[in-house]
Coordinates of C-alpha atoms in Angstrom, one line a residue:
Chain A
E1 CA 14.9 -25.8 -2.6
P2 CA 14.0 -25.2 -6.2
E3 CA 15.2 -21.9 -7.7
V4 CA 15.2 -20.0 -10.9
T5 CA 18.6 -19.9 -12.7
Q6 CA 19.9 -17.5 -15.3
T7 CA 22.9 -17.6 -17.6
P8 CA 25.1 -15.9 -18.2
S9 CA 25.6 -13.8 -15.1
H10 CA 27.2 -11.0 -17.1
Q11 CA 27.0 -10.4 -20.9
V12 CA 29.0 -7.8 -22.7
T13 CA 28.1 -7.0 -26.3
Q14 CA 28.6 -4.5 -29.0
M15 CA 25.8 -2.2 -30.0
G16 CA 23.7 -3.7 -32.8
Q17 CA 24.5 -7.3 -31.9
E18 CA 21.9 -9.8 -30.9
V19 CA 21.9 -11.3 -27.4
I20 CA 20.0 -14.2 -25.9
L21 CA 19.5 -14.3 -22.2
R22 CA 18.6 -17.6 -20.8
C23 CA 16.5 -18.7 -17.8
V24 CA 15.5 -22.0 -16.3
P25 CA 12.3 -21.4 -14.3
I26 CA 11.1 -23.6 -11.5
S27 CA 10.1 -26.9 -13.1
N28 CA 6.4 -27.0 -12.1
H29 CA 5.7 -23.3 -12.7
L30 CA 3.4 -22.2 -15.5
Y31 CA 3.9 -18.4 -15.7
F32 CA 7.2 -16.8 -16.7
Y33 CA 8.4 -13.2 -16.7
W34 CA 11.2 -11.0 -17.6
Y35 CA 12.0 -7.7 -15.8
R36 CA 14.9 -5.4 -16.1
Q37 CA 16.6 -2.9 -13.9
I38 CA 18.6 -0.1 -15.3
L39 CA 21.3 1.0 -12.8
G40 CA 19.8 3.2 -10.2
Q41 CA 16.3 2.8 -11.4
K42 CA 13.2 0.7 -10.7
V43 CA 12.8 -2.9 -11.6
E44 CA 10.5 -2.7 -14.6
F45 CA 8.2 -5.4 -16.1
L46 CA 9.0 -6.4 -19.6
V47 CA 6.8 -9.4 -20.5
S48 CA 4.9 -12.4 -19.1
F49 CA 4.4 -15.7 -20.8
Y50 CA 1.9 -18.4 -20.3
N51 CA 0.8 -21.4 -22.3
N52 CA 3.5 -20.8 -24.9
E53 CA 2.4 -17.3 -25.7
I54 CA 2.9 -13.8 -24.4
S55 CA 0.1 -12.8 -22.0
E56 CA 1.2 -9.3 -21.2
K57 CA 4.0 -6.9 -22.3
S58 CA 5.0 -3.4 -21.4
E59 CA 5.8 -0.5 -23.6
I60 CA 9.5 -1.3 -23.2
F61 CA 9.0 -4.7 -24.9
D62 CA 9.1 -3.5 -28.5
D63 CA 9.9 -5.4 -31.7
Q64 CA 13.5 -5.7 -30.8
F65 CA 12.6 -8.1 -28.0
S66 CA 11.2 -11.6 -28.2
V67 CA 10.7 -14.5 -25.8
E68 CA 10.7 -18.2 -26.4
R69 CA 10.3 -21.4 -24.5
P70 CA 12.3 -23.6 -26.8
D71 CA 11.9 -26.7 -24.7
G72 CA 10.4 -27.8 -21.5
S73 CA 12.9 -26.1 -19.3
N74 CA 14.4 -23.0 -20.8
F75 CA 12.8 -19.5 -21.2
T76 CA 14.8 -17.1 -23.3
L77 CA 14.8 -13.3 -23.9
K78 CA 16.3 -12.2 -27.2
I79 CA 17.3 -8.7 -28.1
R80 CA 17.8 -8.5 -31.8
S81 CA 19.9 -5.4 -32.2
T82 CA 21.1 -4.1 -28.9
K83 CA 21.2 -0.4 -28.1
L84 CA 23.3 1.4 -25.4
E85 CA 20.1 1.9 -23.4
D86 CA 19.5 -1.8 -23.2
S87 CA 22.3 -2.0 -20.6
A88 CA 20.7 -3.2 -17.5
M89 CA 20.2 -6.1 -15.1
Y90 CA 17.6 -8.6 -16.5
F91 CA 15.7 -10.7 -14.1
C92 CA 13.7 -13.8 -15.0
A93 CA 10.9 -14.9 -12.7
S94 CA 8.3 -17.7 -12.6
S95 CA 5.2 -18.5 -10.6
D96 CA 2.8 -21.4 -10.4
Q97 CA -0.4 -19.5 -10.1
L98 CA -1.7 -16.3 -11.6
G99 CA -1.0 -13.4 -9.2
D100 CA 0.9 -15.4 -6.7
E101 CA 4.5 -14.9 -5.5
Q102 CA 7.0 -14.7 -8.3
F103 CA 10.3 -16.4 -7.8
F104 CA 13.2 -14.5 -9.3
G105 CA 16.5 -15.6 -10.7
P106 CA 19.8 -13.9 -9.8
G107 CA 19.8 -11.8 -13.0
T108 CA 22.0 -11.3 -16.0
R109 CA 23.9 -8.0 -16.2
L110 CA 23.9 -6.9 -19.8
T111 CA 26.5 -4.3 -20.9
V112 CA 26.1 -2.8 -24.3
L113 CA 29.2 -1.0 -25.6
Chain B
A1 CA -2.3 2.4 -12.5
Q2 CA -0.5 0.8 -9.6
S3 CA 2.8 2.1 -8.3
V4 CA 4.9 2.0 -5.1
T5 CA 7.2 4.6 -3.7
Q6 CA 10.0 3.7 -1.3
L7 CA 11.2 6.7 0.7
G8 CA 14.9 6.6 1.4
S9 CA 17.3 4.9 -1.1
H10 CA 19.8 4.2 1.7
V11 CA 19.1 3.4 5.3
S12 CA 21.7 2.8 8.0
V13 CA 21.0 1.3 11.4
S14 CA 23.1 0.0 14.2
E15 CA 23.1 -3.7 14.9
G16 CA 20.3 -4.5 17.3
A17 CA 18.3 -1.3 16.4
L18 CA 14.9 -1.2 14.8
V19 CA 14.7 -1.5 11.1
L20 CA 12.0 0.6 9.3
L21 CA 11.8 0.6 5.5
R22 CA 9.0 2.7 4.1
C23 CA 6.7 1.8 1.2
N24 CA 3.7 3.7 0.0
Y25 CA 1.4 2.4 -2.7
S26 CA -1.1 3.8 -5.1
S27 CA -3.9 1.6 -6.1
S28 CA -7.6 2.2 -6.8
V29 CA -8.5 -1.2 -5.3
P30 CA -7.1 -3.3 -2.5
P31 CA -3.7 -4.3 -3.7
Y32 CA -1.5 -7.3 -3.4
L33 CA 1.8 -6.1 -1.9
F34 CA 5.1 -7.7 -1.6
W35 CA 8.5 -7.1 0.0
Y36 CA 11.5 -8.7 -1.7
V37 CA 15.1 -8.7 -0.5
Q38 CA 18.2 -9.0 -2.7
Y39 CA 21.5 -10.0 -1.3
P40 CA 24.7 -9.3 -3.3
N41 CA 24.9 -11.3 -6.5
Q42 CA 21.6 -13.1 -5.8
G43 CA 18.1 -12.9 -7.1
L44 CA 15.1 -11.3 -5.5
Q45 CA 13.8 -13.4 -2.5
L46 CA 10.3 -12.9 -1.1
L47 CA 10.2 -11.7 2.4
L48 CA 6.5 -11.4 2.8
K49 CA 3.3 -10.7 1.0
Y50 CA -0.1 -9.1 1.8
T51 CA -3.1 -10.5 0.0
S52 CA -6.0 -8.9 1.8
A53 CA -6.0 -11.3 4.8
A54 CA -4.4 -10.1 8.1
T55 CA -3.1 -6.5 7.9
L56 CA 0.0 -7.5 9.9
V57 CA 2.0 -9.8 7.9
K58 CA 4.9 -11.8 9.2
G59 CA 7.7 -12.9 6.9
I60 CA 11.0 -14.6 7.0
N61 CA 14.1 -13.6 9.0
G62 CA 12.0 -11.8 11.7
F63 CA 10.6 -9.2 9.3
E64 CA 7.0 -8.0 9.3
A65 CA 4.9 -5.4 7.6
E66 CA 1.6 -3.7 8.3
F67 CA -0.9 -2.8 5.7
K68 CA -2.5 0.5 6.5
K69 CA -5.2 1.5 4.0
S70 CA -5.7 4.9 5.5
E71 CA -2.1 5.7 5.0
T72 CA -1.7 3.7 1.8
S73 CA 1.4 2.3 3.4
F74 CA 3.1 -1.1 3.7
H75 CA 6.2 -0.4 5.8
L76 CA 8.7 -3.2 6.6
T77 CA 10.0 -3.5 10.1
K78 CA 12.3 -5.7 12.1
P79 CA 12.7 -5.1 15.9
S80 CA 16.4 -5.8 16.0
A81 CA 18.8 -5.5 13.0
H82 CA 21.4 -8.2 12.3
M83 CA 24.5 -7.8 10.3
S84 CA 23.1 -10.4 7.8
D85 CA 20.2 -8.1 7.1
A86 CA 22.4 -5.8 5.0
A87 CA 20.9 -6.0 1.5
E88 CA 18.7 -4.2 -1.0
Y89 CA 14.9 -4.3 -0.2
F90 CA 12.2 -3.8 -2.8
C91 CA 8.5 -3.2 -2.3
A92 CA 6.2 -4.3 -5.1
V93 CA 2.5 -4.2 -5.9
R94 CA 0.8 -6.6 -8.2
A95 CA -1.3 -5.2 -11.0
N96 CA -5.0 -5.4 -10.4
T97 CA -5.5 -6.9 -13.8
G98 CA -2.9 -9.2 -15.2
N99 CA 0.1 -10.5 -13.5
Q100 CA 2.9 -7.9 -13.6
F101 CA 4.5 -6.5 -10.6
Y102 CA 5.4 -2.8 -10.1
F103 CA 8.5 -2.3 -8.1
G104 CA 9.8 0.5 -6.0
T105 CA 13.3 1.9 -6.6
G106 CA 14.7 -0.1 -3.7
T107 CA 16.2 0.7 -0.3
S108 CA 19.7 -0.3 0.5
L109 CA 20.0 -1.3 4.2
T110 CA 23.4 -1.0 5.9
V111 CA 23.8 -2.4 9.4
I112 CA 26.6 -0.9 11.4
P113 CA 28.3 -3.1 14.0

């Protein structure tokens, strides 16, 4: 069964460093998403991506964040200068139709020290 | 704006007992509602979804949920809990415009042998 994969499973970084979180969505999906979950809090939407551009983004997704689909399979989330409050679980998701079920990856736990 | 509230961050049931996980939504228009489950170290997996068809929705692993507009609820139930049901359960509503999902804070289900 096709699934969304994410790497790494756990990333530890120093405050101010850049991190790139990687995702491989399901191959025939067209819509891609990033969500995050700070420990003990809700899963929050960050950004959606379609047709090689951002289609929606939340207030959380400020200039420190960027997304890219560098090739036909990967979808990345970059945080330019990490802050302590960026520590969270980051989930990638994909869907094949607008508004349909989103398939989630296992997440990357980011720890900023 | 859409949102969901999950009452009870932790629920414990005995094996074989009824499982009831509560979710209330706020939406100005008929919503698209979802229940996801997360097993340890895994991604979010769709249990079931409501998309304005039948109000009683059956999902995987014996779970079902009933959409009650009058109560703005979409509670998840399973007649008989199994040890393998122990997981984190998330209720989500899809935005009326756009594609982002709004998640609840999650309910951790413990099944006692």
